[in-house]
mmCIF file of C-alpha atoms in Angstrom:
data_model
loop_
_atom_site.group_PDB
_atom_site.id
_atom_site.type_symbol
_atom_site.label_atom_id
_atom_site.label_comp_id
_atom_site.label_asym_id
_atom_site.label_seq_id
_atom_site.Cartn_x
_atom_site.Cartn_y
_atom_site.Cartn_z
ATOM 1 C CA UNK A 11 0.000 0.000 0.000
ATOM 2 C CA UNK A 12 1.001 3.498 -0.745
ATOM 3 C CA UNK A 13 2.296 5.805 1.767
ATOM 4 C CA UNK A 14 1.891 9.981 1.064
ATOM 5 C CA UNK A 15 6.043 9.961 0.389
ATOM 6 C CA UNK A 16 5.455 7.089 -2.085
ATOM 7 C CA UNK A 17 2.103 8.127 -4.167
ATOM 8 C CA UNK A 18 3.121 7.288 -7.632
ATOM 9 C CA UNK A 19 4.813 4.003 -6.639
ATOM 10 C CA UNK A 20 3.286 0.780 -8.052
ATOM 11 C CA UNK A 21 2.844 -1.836 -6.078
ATOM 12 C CA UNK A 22 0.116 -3.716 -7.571
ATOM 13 C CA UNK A 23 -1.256 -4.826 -10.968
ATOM 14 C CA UNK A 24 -4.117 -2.618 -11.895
ATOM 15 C CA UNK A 25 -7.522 -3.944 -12.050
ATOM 16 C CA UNK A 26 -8.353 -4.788 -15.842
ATOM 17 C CA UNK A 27 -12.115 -4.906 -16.123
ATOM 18 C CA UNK A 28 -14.245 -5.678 -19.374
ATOM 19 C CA UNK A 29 -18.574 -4.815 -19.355
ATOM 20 C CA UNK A 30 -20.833 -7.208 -18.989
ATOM 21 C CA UNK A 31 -24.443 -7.263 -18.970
ATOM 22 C CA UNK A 32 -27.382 -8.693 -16.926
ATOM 23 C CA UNK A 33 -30.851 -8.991 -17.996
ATOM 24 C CA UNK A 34 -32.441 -8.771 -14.167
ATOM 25 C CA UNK A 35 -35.978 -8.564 -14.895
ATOM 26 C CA UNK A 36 -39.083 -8.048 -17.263
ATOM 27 C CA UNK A 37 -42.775 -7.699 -17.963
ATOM 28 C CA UNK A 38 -44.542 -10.027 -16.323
ATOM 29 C CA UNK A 39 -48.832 -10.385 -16.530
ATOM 30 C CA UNK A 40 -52.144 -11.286 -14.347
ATOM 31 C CA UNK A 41 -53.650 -13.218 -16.329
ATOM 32 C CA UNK A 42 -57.010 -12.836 -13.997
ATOM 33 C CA UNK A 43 -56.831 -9.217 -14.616
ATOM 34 C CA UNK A 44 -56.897 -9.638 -18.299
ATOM 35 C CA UNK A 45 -59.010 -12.440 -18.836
ATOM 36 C CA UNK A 46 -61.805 -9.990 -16.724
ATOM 37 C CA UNK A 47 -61.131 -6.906 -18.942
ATOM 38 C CA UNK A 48 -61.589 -9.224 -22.005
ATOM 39 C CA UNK A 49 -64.853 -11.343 -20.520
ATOM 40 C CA UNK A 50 -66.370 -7.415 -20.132
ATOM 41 C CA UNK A 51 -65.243 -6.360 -23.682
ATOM 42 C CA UNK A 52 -65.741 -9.133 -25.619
ATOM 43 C CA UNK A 53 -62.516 -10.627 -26.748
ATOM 44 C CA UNK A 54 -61.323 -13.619 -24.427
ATOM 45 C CA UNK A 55 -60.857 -15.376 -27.142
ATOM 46 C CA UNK A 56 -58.043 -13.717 -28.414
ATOM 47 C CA UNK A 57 -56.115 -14.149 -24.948
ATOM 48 C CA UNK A 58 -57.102 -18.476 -25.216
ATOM 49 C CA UNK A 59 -55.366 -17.977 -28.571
ATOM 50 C CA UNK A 60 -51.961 -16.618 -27.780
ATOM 51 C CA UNK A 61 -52.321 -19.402 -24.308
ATOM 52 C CA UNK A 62 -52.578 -22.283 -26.873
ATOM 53 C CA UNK A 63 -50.088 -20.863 -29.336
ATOM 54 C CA UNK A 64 -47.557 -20.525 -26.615
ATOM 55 C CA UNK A 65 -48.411 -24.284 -25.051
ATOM 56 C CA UNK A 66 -48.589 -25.840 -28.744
ATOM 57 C CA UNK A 67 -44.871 -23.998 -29.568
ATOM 58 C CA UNK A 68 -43.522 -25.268 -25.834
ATOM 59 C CA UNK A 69 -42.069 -21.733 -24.889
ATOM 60 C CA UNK A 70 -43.287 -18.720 -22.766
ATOM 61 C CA UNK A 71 -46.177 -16.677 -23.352
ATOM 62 C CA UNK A 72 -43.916 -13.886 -23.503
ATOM 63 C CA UNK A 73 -45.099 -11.263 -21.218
ATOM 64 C CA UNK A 74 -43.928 -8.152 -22.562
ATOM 65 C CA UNK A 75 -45.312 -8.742 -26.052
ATOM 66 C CA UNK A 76 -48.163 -10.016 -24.968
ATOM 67 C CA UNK A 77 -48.687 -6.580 -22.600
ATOM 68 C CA UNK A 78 -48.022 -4.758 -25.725
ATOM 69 C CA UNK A 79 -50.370 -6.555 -27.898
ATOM 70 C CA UNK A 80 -53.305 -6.009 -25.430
ATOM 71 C CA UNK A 81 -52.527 -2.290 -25.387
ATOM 72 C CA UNK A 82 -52.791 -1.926 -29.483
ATOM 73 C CA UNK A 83 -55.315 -3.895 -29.334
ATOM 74 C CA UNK A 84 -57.493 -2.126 -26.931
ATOM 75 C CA UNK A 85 -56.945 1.348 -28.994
ATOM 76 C CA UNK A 86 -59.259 0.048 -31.770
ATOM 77 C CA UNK A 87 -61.091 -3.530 -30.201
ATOM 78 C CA UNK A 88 -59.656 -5.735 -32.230
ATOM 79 C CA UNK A 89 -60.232 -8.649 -30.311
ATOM 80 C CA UNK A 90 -62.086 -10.551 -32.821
ATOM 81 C CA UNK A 91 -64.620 -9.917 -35.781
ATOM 82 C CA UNK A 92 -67.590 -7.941 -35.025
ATOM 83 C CA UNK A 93 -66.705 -5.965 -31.628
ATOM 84 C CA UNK A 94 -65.869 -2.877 -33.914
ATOM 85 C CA UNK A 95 -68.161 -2.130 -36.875
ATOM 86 C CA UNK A 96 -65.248 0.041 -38.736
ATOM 87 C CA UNK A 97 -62.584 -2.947 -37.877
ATOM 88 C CA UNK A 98 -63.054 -5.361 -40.515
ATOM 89 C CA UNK A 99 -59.657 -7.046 -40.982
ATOM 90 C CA UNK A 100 -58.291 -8.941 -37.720
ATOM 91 C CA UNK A 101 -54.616 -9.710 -37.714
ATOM 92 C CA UNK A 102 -54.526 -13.071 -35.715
ATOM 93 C CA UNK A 103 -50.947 -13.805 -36.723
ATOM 94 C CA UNK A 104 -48.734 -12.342 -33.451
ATOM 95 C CA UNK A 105 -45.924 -11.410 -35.686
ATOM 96 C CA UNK A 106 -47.581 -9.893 -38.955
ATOM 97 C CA UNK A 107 -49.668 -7.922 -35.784
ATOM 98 C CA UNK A 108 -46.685 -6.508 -34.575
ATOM 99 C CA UNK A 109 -45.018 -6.083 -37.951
ATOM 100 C CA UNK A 110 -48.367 -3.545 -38.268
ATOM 101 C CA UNK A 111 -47.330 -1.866 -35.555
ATOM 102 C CA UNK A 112 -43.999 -1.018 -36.388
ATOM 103 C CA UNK A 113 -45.139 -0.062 -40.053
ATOM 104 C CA UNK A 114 -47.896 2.327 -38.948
ATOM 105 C CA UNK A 115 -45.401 4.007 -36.229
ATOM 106 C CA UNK A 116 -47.365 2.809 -33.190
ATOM 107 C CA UNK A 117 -44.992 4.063 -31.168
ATOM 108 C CA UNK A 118 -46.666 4.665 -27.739
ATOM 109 C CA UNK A 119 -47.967 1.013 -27.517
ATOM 110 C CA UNK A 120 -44.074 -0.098 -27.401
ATOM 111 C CA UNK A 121 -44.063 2.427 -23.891
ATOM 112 C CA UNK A 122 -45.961 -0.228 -21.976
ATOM 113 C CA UNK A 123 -43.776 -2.744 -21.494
ATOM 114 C CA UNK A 124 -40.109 -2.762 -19.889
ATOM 115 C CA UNK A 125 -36.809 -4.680 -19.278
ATOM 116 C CA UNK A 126 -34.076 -3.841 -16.895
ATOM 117 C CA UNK A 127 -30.394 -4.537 -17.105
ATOM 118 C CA UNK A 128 -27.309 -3.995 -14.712
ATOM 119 C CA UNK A 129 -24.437 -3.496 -16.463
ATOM 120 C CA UNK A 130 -21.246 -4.055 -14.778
ATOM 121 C CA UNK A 131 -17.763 -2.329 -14.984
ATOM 122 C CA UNK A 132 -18.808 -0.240 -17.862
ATOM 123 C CA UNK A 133 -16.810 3.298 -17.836
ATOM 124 C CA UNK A 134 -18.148 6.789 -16.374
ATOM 125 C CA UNK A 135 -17.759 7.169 -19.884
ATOM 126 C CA UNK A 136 -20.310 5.049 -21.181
ATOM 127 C CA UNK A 137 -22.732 5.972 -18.122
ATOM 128 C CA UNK A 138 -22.042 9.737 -19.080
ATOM 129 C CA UNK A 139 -23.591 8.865 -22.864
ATOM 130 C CA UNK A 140 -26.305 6.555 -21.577
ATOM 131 C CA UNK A 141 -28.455 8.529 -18.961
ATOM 132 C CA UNK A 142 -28.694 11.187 -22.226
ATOM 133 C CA UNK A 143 -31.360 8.886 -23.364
ATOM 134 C CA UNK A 144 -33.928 10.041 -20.131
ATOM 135 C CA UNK A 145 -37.108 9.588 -21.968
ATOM 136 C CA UNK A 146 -38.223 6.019 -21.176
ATOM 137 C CA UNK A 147 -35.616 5.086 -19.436
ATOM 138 C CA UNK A 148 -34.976 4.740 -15.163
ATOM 139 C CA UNK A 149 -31.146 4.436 -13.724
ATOM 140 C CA UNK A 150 -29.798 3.810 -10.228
ATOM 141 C CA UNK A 151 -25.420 4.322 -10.483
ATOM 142 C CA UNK A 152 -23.206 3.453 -8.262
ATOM 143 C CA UNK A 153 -22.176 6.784 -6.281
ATOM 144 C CA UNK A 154 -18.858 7.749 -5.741
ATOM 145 C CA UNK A 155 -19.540 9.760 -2.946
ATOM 146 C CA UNK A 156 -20.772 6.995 -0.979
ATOM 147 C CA UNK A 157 -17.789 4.486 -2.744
ATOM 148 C CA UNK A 158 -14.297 4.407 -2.029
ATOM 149 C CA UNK A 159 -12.325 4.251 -4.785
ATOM 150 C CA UNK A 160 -9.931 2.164 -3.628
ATOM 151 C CA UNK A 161 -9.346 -0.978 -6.197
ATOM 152 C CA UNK A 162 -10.531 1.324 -9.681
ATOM 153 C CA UNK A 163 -11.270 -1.032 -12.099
ATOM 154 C CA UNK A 164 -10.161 0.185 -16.317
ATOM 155 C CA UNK A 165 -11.045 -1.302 -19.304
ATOM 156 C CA UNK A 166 -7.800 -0.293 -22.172
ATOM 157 C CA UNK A 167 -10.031 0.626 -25.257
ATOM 158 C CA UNK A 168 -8.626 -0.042 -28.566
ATOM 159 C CA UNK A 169 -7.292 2.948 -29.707
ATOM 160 C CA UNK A 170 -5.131 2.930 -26.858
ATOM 161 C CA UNK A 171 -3.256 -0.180 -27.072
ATOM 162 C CA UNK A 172 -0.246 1.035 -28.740
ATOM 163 C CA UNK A 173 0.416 2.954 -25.632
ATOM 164 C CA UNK A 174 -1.562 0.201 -22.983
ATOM 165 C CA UNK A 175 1.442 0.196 -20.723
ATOM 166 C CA UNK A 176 1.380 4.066 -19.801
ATOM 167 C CA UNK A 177 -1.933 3.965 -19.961
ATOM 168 C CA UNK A 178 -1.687 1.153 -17.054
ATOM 169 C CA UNK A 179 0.687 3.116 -15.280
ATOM 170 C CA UNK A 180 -1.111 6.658 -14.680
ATOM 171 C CA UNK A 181 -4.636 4.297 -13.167
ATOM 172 C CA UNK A 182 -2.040 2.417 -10.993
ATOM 173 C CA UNK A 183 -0.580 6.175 -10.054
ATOM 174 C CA UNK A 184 -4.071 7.220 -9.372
ATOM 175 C CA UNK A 185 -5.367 4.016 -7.324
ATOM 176 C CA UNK A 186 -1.728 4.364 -4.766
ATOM 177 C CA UNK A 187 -3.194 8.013 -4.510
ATOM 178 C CA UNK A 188 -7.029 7.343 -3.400
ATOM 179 C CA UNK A 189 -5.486 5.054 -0.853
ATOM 180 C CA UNK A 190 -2.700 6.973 0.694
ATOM 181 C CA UNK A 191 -5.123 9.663 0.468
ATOM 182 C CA UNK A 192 -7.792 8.704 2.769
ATOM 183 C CA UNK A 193 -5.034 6.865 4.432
ATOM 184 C CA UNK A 194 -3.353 10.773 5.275
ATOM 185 C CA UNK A 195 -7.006 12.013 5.533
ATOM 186 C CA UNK A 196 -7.845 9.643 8.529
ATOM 187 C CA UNK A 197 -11.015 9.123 7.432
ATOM 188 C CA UNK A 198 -10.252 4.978 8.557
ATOM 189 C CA UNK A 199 -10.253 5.973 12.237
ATOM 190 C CA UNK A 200 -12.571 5.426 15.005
ATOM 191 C CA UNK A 201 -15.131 7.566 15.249
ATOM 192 C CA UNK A 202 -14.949 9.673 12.041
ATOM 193 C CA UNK A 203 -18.710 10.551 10.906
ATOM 194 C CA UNK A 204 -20.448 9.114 7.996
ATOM 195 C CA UNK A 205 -20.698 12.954 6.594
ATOM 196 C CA UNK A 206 -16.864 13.565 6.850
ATOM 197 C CA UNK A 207 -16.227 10.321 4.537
ATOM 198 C CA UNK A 208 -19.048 11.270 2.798
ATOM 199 C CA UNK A 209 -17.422 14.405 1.581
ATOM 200 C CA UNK A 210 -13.700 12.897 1.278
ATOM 201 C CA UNK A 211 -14.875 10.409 -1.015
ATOM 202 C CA UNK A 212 -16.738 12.804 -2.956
ATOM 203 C CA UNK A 213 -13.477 15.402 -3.224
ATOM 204 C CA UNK A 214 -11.235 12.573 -4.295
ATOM 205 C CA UNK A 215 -13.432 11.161 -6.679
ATOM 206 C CA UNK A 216 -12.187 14.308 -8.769
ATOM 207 C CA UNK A 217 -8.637 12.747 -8.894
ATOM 208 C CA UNK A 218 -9.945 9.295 -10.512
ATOM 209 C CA UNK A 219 -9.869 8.662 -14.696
ATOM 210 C CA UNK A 220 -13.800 9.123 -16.373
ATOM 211 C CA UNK A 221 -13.081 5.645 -17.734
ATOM 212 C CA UNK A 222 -12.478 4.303 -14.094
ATOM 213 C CA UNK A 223 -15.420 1.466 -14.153
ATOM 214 C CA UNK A 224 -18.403 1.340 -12.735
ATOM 215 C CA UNK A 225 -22.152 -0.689 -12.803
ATOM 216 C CA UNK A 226 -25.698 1.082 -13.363
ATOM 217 C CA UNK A 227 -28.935 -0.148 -13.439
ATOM 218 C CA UNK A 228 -30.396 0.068 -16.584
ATOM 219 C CA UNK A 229 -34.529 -0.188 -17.482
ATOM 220 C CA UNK A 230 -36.100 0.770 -20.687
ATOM 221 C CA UNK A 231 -39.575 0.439 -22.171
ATOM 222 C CA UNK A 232 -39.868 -1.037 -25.945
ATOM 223 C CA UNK A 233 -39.622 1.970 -27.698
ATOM 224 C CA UNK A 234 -36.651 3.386 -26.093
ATOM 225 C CA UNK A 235 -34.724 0.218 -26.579
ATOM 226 C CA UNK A 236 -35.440 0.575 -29.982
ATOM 227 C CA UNK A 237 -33.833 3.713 -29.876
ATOM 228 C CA UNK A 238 -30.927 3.337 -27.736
ATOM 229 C CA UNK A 239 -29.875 0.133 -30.112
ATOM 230 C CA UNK A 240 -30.131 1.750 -33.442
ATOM 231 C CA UNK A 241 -28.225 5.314 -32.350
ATOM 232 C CA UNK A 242 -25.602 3.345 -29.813
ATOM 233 C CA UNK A 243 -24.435 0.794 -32.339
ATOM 234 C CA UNK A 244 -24.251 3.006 -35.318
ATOM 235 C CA UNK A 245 -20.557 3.034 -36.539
ATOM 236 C CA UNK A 246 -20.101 6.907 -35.553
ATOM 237 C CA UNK A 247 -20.877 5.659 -31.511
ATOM 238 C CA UNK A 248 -18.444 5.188 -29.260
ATOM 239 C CA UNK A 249 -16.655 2.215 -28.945
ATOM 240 C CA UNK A 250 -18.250 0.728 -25.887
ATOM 241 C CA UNK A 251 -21.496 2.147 -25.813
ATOM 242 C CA UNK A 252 -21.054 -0.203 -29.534
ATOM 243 C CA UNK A 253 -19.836 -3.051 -27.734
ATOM 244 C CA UNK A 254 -22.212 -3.118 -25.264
ATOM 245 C CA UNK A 255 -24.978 -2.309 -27.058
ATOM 246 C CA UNK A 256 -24.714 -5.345 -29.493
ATOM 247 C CA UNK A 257 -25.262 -7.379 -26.630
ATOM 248 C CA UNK A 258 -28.178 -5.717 -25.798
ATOM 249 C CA UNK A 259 -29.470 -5.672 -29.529
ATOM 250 C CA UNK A 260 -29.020 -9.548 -28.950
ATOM 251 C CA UNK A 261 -30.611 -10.196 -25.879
ATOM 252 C CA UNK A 262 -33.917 -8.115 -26.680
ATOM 253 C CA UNK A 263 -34.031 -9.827 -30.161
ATOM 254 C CA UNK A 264 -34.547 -13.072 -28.023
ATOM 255 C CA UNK A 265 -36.723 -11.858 -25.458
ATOM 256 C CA UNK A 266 -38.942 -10.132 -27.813
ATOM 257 C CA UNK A 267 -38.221 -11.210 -31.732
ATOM 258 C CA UNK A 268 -41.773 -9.489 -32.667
ATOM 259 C CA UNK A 269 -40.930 -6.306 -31.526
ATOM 260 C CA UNK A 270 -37.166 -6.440 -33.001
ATOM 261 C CA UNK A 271 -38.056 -8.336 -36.183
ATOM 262 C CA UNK A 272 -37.288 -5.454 -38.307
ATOM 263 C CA UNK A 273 -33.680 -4.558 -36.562
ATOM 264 C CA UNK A 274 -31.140 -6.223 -38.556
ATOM 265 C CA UNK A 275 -27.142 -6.193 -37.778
ATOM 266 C CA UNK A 276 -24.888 -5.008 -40.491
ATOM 267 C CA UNK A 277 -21.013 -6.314 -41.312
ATOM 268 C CA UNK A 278 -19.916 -3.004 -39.551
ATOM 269 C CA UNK A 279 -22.029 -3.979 -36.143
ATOM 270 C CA UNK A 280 -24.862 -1.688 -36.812
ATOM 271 C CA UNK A 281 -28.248 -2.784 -35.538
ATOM 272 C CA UNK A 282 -30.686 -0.527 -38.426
ATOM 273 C CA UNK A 283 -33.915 -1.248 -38.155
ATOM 274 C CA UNK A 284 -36.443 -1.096 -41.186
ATOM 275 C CA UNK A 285 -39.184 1.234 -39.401
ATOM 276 C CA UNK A 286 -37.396 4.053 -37.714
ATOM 277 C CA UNK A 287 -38.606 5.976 -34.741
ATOM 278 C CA UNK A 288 -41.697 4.224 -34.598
#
């Protein structure tokens, strides 16, 4: 461990991180609720349908699509024939349905339904770019003013490899420093208030690297994961944001392939979809 004569010393390897990301939860229905809506209105059989489908195929109903079905469906009753007079094509098919949706630019149905993600030892970086995209979205970060930042994890990116090794160096400088800091600081000692860390944690936070990594708590509805795919792979993104967001791109095309049927991924890593800002 560092000492305050001995702050750029290294005495350890630094701690080379690389993101990785969670899917920690999704849409999930009561069927009672629904099946009373649709007894009232008139189109239970439509919900007996997509049961059958989904026991006949031997997956999951599918929650969020299903959520996000009922809600377009519910804008015009479209149930089944004969509930609305001026309705009289049903689509019964669940992926021509949502392939409708996504053609006509039925946006705000995509808003009912969301998944939520932690992604871990991503850079302040990438955190910095991601809570940009506000609408739709919810995020709980790790705080560095309630952290110490005393083992900073850093990812090398690319276009920094030809110079890894000093690039290694300065984080390693900066780690010895948050430790012999707090170390000089005596925040460590017996009976030094929560506040008083509190606020050395937050000042020294300002000595640490922006791609120093860290984990946030992602969720998104439908529409803004559209979003956040297409503009955060596109080849002029940044690298990571890329990176990570291919992953994402392929989790959400198995989790809901209806709603990401038209998204497909290019040689370059681009996710373009063919119905934009629906």
């Amino acid at each position: 461990m560092g000492t305050p004569d001995t702050v750029c010393s290294i005495v350890r390897p630094m701690h080379q991180t690389s993101p990785a990301v969670f899917l920690i939860a999704r849409p999930s229905i009561d069927l009672d609720g629904m099946r009373a809506y649709l007894k009232d209105v008139g189109g239970e059989s439509w919900l007996e349908r997509r049961i059958e489908e989904a026991e006949s195929e031997s997956r999951e109903l599918g929650a969020g699509e299903l959520l996000l079905e009922f809600g377009g469906r519910a804008c015009y009753r479209s149930w089944e024939p004969g509930l609305n007079p001026n309705v009289t094509k049903i689509r019964t098919d669940r992926r021509e349905y949502f392939a409708n949706i996504l053609r006509s630019g039925h946006g705000s149905v995509l808003e009912h339904a969301s998944w939520s993600f932690a992604l871990r030892n991503v850079s302040r970086v990438f955190t910095h770019e991601l809570v940009r995209h506000r609408a739709g979205s919810a995020f709980s970060q790790e705080s560095l003013r309630y952290v110490r930042l005393a083992d900073i994890g850093f990812r090398v990116p690319p276009a920094l490899e030809p110079v890894r090794e000093q690039v290694l160096s300065i984080v390693e400088q900066l780690e010895e420093f948050q430790i012999s800091a707090a170390k000089e600081l005596g925040i460590d000692e017996q009976g030094v208030p929560f506040h008083v860390k509190k606020e050395v944690t937050s000042a020294l936070r300002r000595l640490a690297p922006i791609g120093l990594s860290t984990d946030i708590v992602w969720t998104a509805n439908a529409r803004t994961l559209r979003h956040v795919i297409e503009m955060r792979t596109a080849e002029g993104a940044e690298e990571e944001l890329r990176m990570v967001f291919d992953i994402i791109a392929r989790t959400m095309q198995a989790e809901a392939p209806n709603l990401f049927q038209d998204f497909t991924r290019q040689d370059d890593g681009s996710w373009v979809p063919e119905h934009r800002k629906v």
